[in-house]
């Protein structure tokens, strides 16, 4: 099954683009599910249909649903949550709402993404289109599985052993209830599910992250930071969508100054995402909602492409360590060293080759370092960064 995950800064139109993509896939005969994991659901508004946590038929080959994060949380860690709630309620003397304390940022939304794993294992669909939360929240979700795995591997066995040996004694001495075995089993199962999910999300032949943005500098900059983060954590992004581009006739007269601004931002996007497929959509004269308009827009976006194609599988860069020096490595087959130029502009690394310019927003671990030199060997550009 192909998985297409759409995210972007709030208000850029990611839900509409995801819905239009799903409609197009259904028209092409793919059995498709479009699913919203964003707590601020708007997928039903885009499709003009009431949706809930159960898949509902929208048209031939297309089902849709809006996940309830609270319900998914109960499914994923109900026993552990009940245990923690029991501890908090018993120690707080009624002065605190345990349910509010147990709302860990991002965790409920992450449990929503476990439904991806469910549908992958069921095999009911050819393609799943996921309308995710805005980029900052989505990226924080993707880090959770790694952190929980460390906790599970390093700490959980020791805690479980101590609980079996001394749990009753500790409970009597501290009034903290002894956790049941089901609590540990549930946590262990949750971590294993998240590990499987992360493996699916990192398989570039299966899952593609896709960023939606508008031609505004602040939006493009956030998309560039998100792209860098995805590369650092080894998630594949194969396409970007430039949405709500003002047509030329709209930028005449009093708005003429915006034409140059918009063109500069479009150029920045082209330089920042050169390996990814770029789709562009002009600002529509009406709100993008309802199946007929979604079909029309999907036809414009994918006139020559199939939406579930894998447009890019290459890792944009990798980082290595050489005697305390961080090395930023970019694969550039067939380049000629004499025609390469590398420089630093703020937090960007700018690479020029002939008439092409490529920008990389440096990860945090490199942003405070200086460019100390670079070289080209075996088809790779190696940029050295030192303090």
XYZ file of C-alpha atoms in Angstrom:
387
model
C 0.000 0.000 0.000
C 1.214 3.505 -0.805
C 0.997 6.106 1.974
C 0.974 9.814 1.143
C 1.310 12.110 4.167
C 0.377 15.759 3.659
C 1.468 18.430 6.088
C 2.281 22.126 6.075
C 1.863 25.317 8.010
C -1.694 25.982 9.145
C -3.832 27.689 6.511
C -1.826 26.726 3.410
C -4.526 24.388 2.083
C -3.039 20.983 2.903
C -6.447 19.440 3.640
C -7.846 20.560 0.279
C -4.769 19.297 -1.577
C -4.957 15.959 0.250
C -8.673 15.628 -0.551
C -8.124 16.507 -4.232
C -5.309 13.944 -4.425
C -7.544 11.242 -2.942
C -10.339 12.074 -5.389
C -7.921 11.773 -8.319
C -6.616 8.416 -7.100
C -10.162 7.094 -6.824
C -10.854 8.240 -10.385
C -7.772 6.297 -11.509
C -9.225 3.129 -10.005
C -7.135 2.971 -6.816
C -9.000 1.840 -3.725
C -8.241 4.890 -1.571
C -8.698 6.006 2.032
C -8.246 9.668 2.942
C -7.819 10.113 6.675
C -7.421 13.188 8.895
C -5.292 12.909 12.051
C -5.366 16.656 12.708
C -7.335 17.453 15.874
C -8.716 20.538 14.105
C -10.437 18.408 11.465
C -11.536 20.086 8.241
C -11.531 17.092 5.881
C -15.308 16.716 6.204
C -15.716 20.397 5.320
C -13.529 19.954 2.250
C -15.529 16.932 1.068
C -18.815 18.508 2.274
C -19.677 15.326 4.162
C -20.031 14.591 7.890
C -17.162 12.309 8.968
C -16.200 10.482 12.143
C -13.814 7.752 13.296
C -15.247 5.130 10.928
C -14.409 4.969 7.227
C -17.301 6.294 5.139
C -17.807 5.865 1.409
C -17.446 9.183 -0.470
C -17.508 7.984 -4.075
C -16.457 4.912 -6.023
C -13.063 3.710 -4.705
C -12.866 6.446 -2.039
C -13.515 6.250 1.711
C -12.848 9.010 4.251
C -12.592 9.327 8.021
C -11.597 11.776 10.748
C -9.714 10.148 13.627
C -10.683 10.932 17.228
C -7.301 11.217 19.052
C -8.870 10.683 22.475
C -10.467 7.411 21.372
C -7.209 6.239 19.798
C -5.413 7.078 23.037
C -7.809 4.895 25.007
C -7.196 2.049 22.574
C -3.411 2.410 22.698
C -2.669 2.948 26.390
C -5.910 2.734 28.349
C -4.532 0.525 31.132
C -1.393 2.608 31.650
C -3.424 5.796 31.591
C -5.802 4.383 34.203
C -2.835 3.397 36.390
C -1.245 6.857 36.198
C -4.626 8.444 36.832
C -5.030 6.297 39.943
C -1.662 7.488 41.283
C -2.349 11.152 40.542
C -5.890 11.096 41.918
C -4.751 9.347 45.091
C -1.967 11.851 45.776
C -3.654 15.084 44.681
C -6.451 15.188 47.293
C -8.926 16.345 44.690
C -6.953 19.494 43.867
C -6.074 18.564 40.299
C -7.803 17.080 37.292
C -5.895 13.895 36.437
C -7.268 13.760 32.884
C -5.723 17.149 32.114
C -2.344 16.186 33.568
C -2.270 13.078 31.380
C -2.652 15.038 28.133
C 0.961 14.657 26.972
C 1.629 17.049 24.049
C 1.480 15.241 20.739
C 0.981 11.751 22.158
C -2.734 11.518 21.395
C -2.103 12.577 17.783
C 0.639 9.964 17.508
C -1.812 7.271 18.546
C -4.027 8.443 15.688
C -1.217 7.573 13.288
C -1.283 3.991 14.562
C -4.367 3.596 12.416
C -1.980 3.743 9.448
C -0.424 0.541 10.783
C -3.857 -1.053 11.204
C -4.854 -0.383 7.592
C -1.444 -1.455 6.268
C -1.803 -4.818 7.965
C -5.432 -5.211 6.847
C -4.584 -4.557 3.200
C -7.998 -3.111 2.343
C -6.697 -0.145 0.338
C -4.227 0.537 -2.449
C -3.404 4.049 -1.235
C -3.853 5.935 2.022
C -3.810 9.744 1.943
C -3.175 11.220 5.399
C -4.043 14.815 6.240
C -1.722 15.479 9.169
C -1.447 18.239 11.747
C 0.590 21.375 10.872
C 4.274 20.666 10.327
C 5.608 21.497 13.792
C 3.216 19.068 15.450
C 3.703 16.380 12.799
C 7.472 16.453 13.113
C 7.319 16.194 16.894
C 5.076 13.131 16.527
C 7.597 11.330 14.330
C 10.246 11.576 17.068
C 8.174 9.821 19.729
C 8.726 6.193 18.596
C 12.514 6.536 18.875
C 12.291 7.961 22.377
C 9.804 5.368 23.594
C 11.971 2.570 22.178
C 14.913 3.758 24.270
C 12.679 3.836 27.342
C 11.313 0.365 26.591
C 14.687 -1.262 25.908
C 16.725 0.364 28.653
C 14.335 1.007 31.510
C 11.207 -1.111 31.286
C 12.823 -4.540 31.987
C 14.486 -3.183 35.137
C 11.309 -1.520 36.380
C 9.264 -4.644 35.681
C 11.765 -6.835 37.557
C 11.772 -4.488 40.524
C 7.981 -4.428 40.500
C 7.791 -8.230 40.584
C 10.306 -8.470 43.437
C 9.457 -5.439 45.565
C 6.207 -4.019 44.188
C 4.008 -5.018 47.124
C 6.526 -3.737 49.677
C 6.903 -0.398 47.869
C 3.132 -0.084 47.550
C 2.619 -0.531 51.314
C 5.425 1.883 52.170
C 4.440 4.639 49.727
C 0.718 4.016 49.106
C 1.524 3.956 45.378
C -0.486 1.078 43.864
C 1.473 -1.793 42.359
C 1.020 -1.814 38.569
C -0.555 -4.905 37.068
C 1.326 -6.943 34.468
C -1.132 -5.723 31.834
C 0.307 -2.211 32.196
C 3.782 -3.399 31.217
C 2.419 -5.640 28.475
C 0.423 -2.779 27.021
C 3.414 -0.442 26.982
C 5.616 -3.100 25.405
C 2.989 -3.736 22.703
C 2.627 0.005 22.075
C 6.373 0.427 21.553
C 6.477 -2.524 19.160
C 3.564 -1.064 17.175
C 5.263 2.324 16.973
C 8.504 0.670 15.835
C 6.628 -1.103 13.033
C 4.896 2.142 12.111
C 8.196 4.012 11.975
C 9.653 1.325 9.732
C 6.756 1.811 7.315
C 7.033 5.604 7.427
C 10.774 5.456 6.686
C 10.394 3.131 3.705
C 10.671 5.545 0.781
C 9.093 3.051 -1.625
C 5.962 2.953 0.557
C 5.613 6.312 2.315
C 6.088 9.800 0.913
C 5.956 12.963 2.983
C 4.576 15.900 1.009
C 4.770 19.542 2.046
C 2.137 22.094 1.096
C 3.051 25.782 1.179
C 2.056 29.162 -0.176
C 4.503 31.567 -1.895
C 5.125 33.603 1.261
C 8.628 33.831 2.746
C 7.636 32.841 6.272
C 5.774 29.777 4.949
C 8.565 28.707 2.575
C 11.122 29.088 5.374
C 9.114 26.818 7.659
C 8.792 24.266 4.854
C 12.558 24.359 4.342
C 13.181 23.768 8.056
C 10.719 20.883 7.988
C 12.449 19.380 4.970
C 15.805 19.498 6.734
C 14.314 17.854 9.805
C 12.763 15.074 7.717
C 16.121 14.385 6.077
C 17.968 14.339 9.402
C 15.551 11.735 10.768
C 15.560 9.770 7.494
C 11.970 10.327 6.349
C 11.490 10.595 2.599
C 9.859 13.605 0.988
C 9.092 13.328 -2.707
C 6.882 16.339 -3.573
C 6.045 19.904 -2.628
C 2.898 21.840 -3.463
C 2.949 25.599 -4.039
C -0.637 26.597 -3.435
C -2.600 29.849 -3.733
C -0.256 31.505 -6.235
C -1.645 34.877 -7.272
C -2.252 35.013 -11.053
C -0.607 37.834 -13.014
C -3.858 39.700 -13.576
C -4.441 39.848 -9.812
C -1.090 41.571 -9.270
C -1.670 44.571 -11.505
C -2.092 48.149 -10.385
C -1.804 48.685 -6.641
C -0.542 45.137 -6.102
C 2.243 45.253 -8.695
C 4.911 45.292 -5.978
C 3.782 41.872 -4.800
C 4.653 40.303 -8.164
C 8.396 40.574 -7.500
C 7.960 39.342 -3.922
C 5.979 36.310 -5.052
C 8.482 35.495 -7.804
C 11.369 35.704 -5.322
C 9.610 33.276 -2.984
C 8.826 30.889 -5.842
C 12.485 30.996 -6.873
C 13.532 30.257 -3.272
C 11.231 27.219 -3.272
C 12.686 25.994 -6.560
C 16.230 26.289 -5.188
C 15.344 24.674 -1.863
C 13.501 21.618 -3.213
C 15.264 20.760 -6.483
C 14.977 16.980 -6.261
C 11.310 16.900 -5.329
C 8.385 17.017 -7.699
C 6.808 20.485 -7.613
C 3.109 21.028 -8.143
C 1.691 24.534 -8.483
C -1.851 25.774 -8.125
C -3.097 29.313 -8.614
C -5.395 30.982 -6.123
C -8.938 29.963 -7.006
C -11.811 32.438 -7.342
C -13.797 30.375 -4.835
C -13.199 28.165 -1.814
C -11.888 24.701 -2.672
C -14.567 22.361 -1.312
C -17.012 19.816 -2.678
C -16.317 16.842 -4.962
C -16.881 18.645 -8.317
C -14.333 21.385 -7.564
C -11.892 18.906 -6.034
C -12.104 16.851 -9.231
C -11.425 19.948 -11.311
C -8.384 20.974 -9.262
C -7.049 17.423 -9.194
C -7.204 17.393 -12.987
C -5.084 20.563 -13.095
C -2.537 19.287 -10.572
C -2.094 15.807 -11.999
C -2.737 16.303 -15.702
C 0.462 14.423 -16.583
C 1.218 12.545 -13.357
C -0.207 9.787 -11.221
C -0.479 11.042 -7.617
C 0.753 7.801 -6.065
C 3.975 7.699 -8.088
C 7.201 7.797 -6.087
C 8.718 11.030 -7.391
C 11.945 10.927 -5.365
C 13.607 8.282 -3.173
C 17.066 9.744 -2.726
C 18.295 10.954 0.631
C 19.147 14.621 0.085
C 22.174 14.617 2.403
C 23.833 12.815 5.266
C 26.145 13.856 8.075
C 29.405 12.250 9.151
C 32.034 12.878 11.815
C 35.767 13.101 11.130
C 38.014 13.779 14.153
C 35.591 16.254 15.691
C 34.716 17.878 12.365
C 31.153 17.505 11.124
C 30.944 16.702 7.416
C 27.828 17.549 5.420
C 27.700 15.122 2.464
C 25.628 15.705 -0.676
C 25.468 13.139 -3.484
C 26.270 14.908 -6.794
C 27.005 12.336 -9.477
C 28.527 13.641 -12.718
C 29.434 17.061 -11.273
C 32.745 18.764 -12.099
C 34.613 20.208 -9.101
C 35.822 23.283 -10.994
C 32.203 24.235 -11.718
C 31.057 23.895 -8.089
C 30.710 26.796 -5.670
C 29.833 26.459 -1.994
C 29.099 29.252 0.464
C 27.216 29.977 3.658
C 24.312 32.444 3.794
C 22.970 32.766 7.328
C 21.709 29.325 8.327
C 21.719 28.125 4.689
C 24.393 26.222 2.842
C 24.249 27.372 -0.790
C 25.549 25.120 -3.539
C 25.916 26.360 -7.123
C 26.681 24.169 -10.128
C 26.721 25.829 -13.528
C 23.428 27.739 -13.706
C 21.684 25.833 -10.911
C 21.536 26.858 -7.257
C 20.559 24.553 -4.424
C 19.941 25.579 -0.823
C 20.097 23.454 2.304
C 18.752 24.765 5.574
C 21.372 23.490 8.004
C 20.292 21.282 10.912
C 20.690 22.705 14.417
C 23.788 20.607 15.037
C 25.541 22.419 12.158
C 24.008 25.887 12.264
C 26.479 27.195 14.857
C 29.514 25.905 12.995
C 31.573 27.621 10.323
C 32.282 26.343 6.844
C 35.957 25.353 7.062
C 36.356 23.814 3.623
C 34.923 21.458 1.045
C 35.929 18.937 -1.570
C 34.451 16.713 -4.262
C 35.296 13.011 -4.522
C 33.596 9.832 -5.743
C 30.522 11.741 -6.863
C 29.985 13.395 -3.464
C 30.380 16.944 -2.232
C 31.879 16.893 1.289
C 31.536 20.137 3.243
C 33.509 20.422 6.489
C 32.013 22.365 9.396
C 34.022 23.410 12.473
C 33.593 25.713 15.456
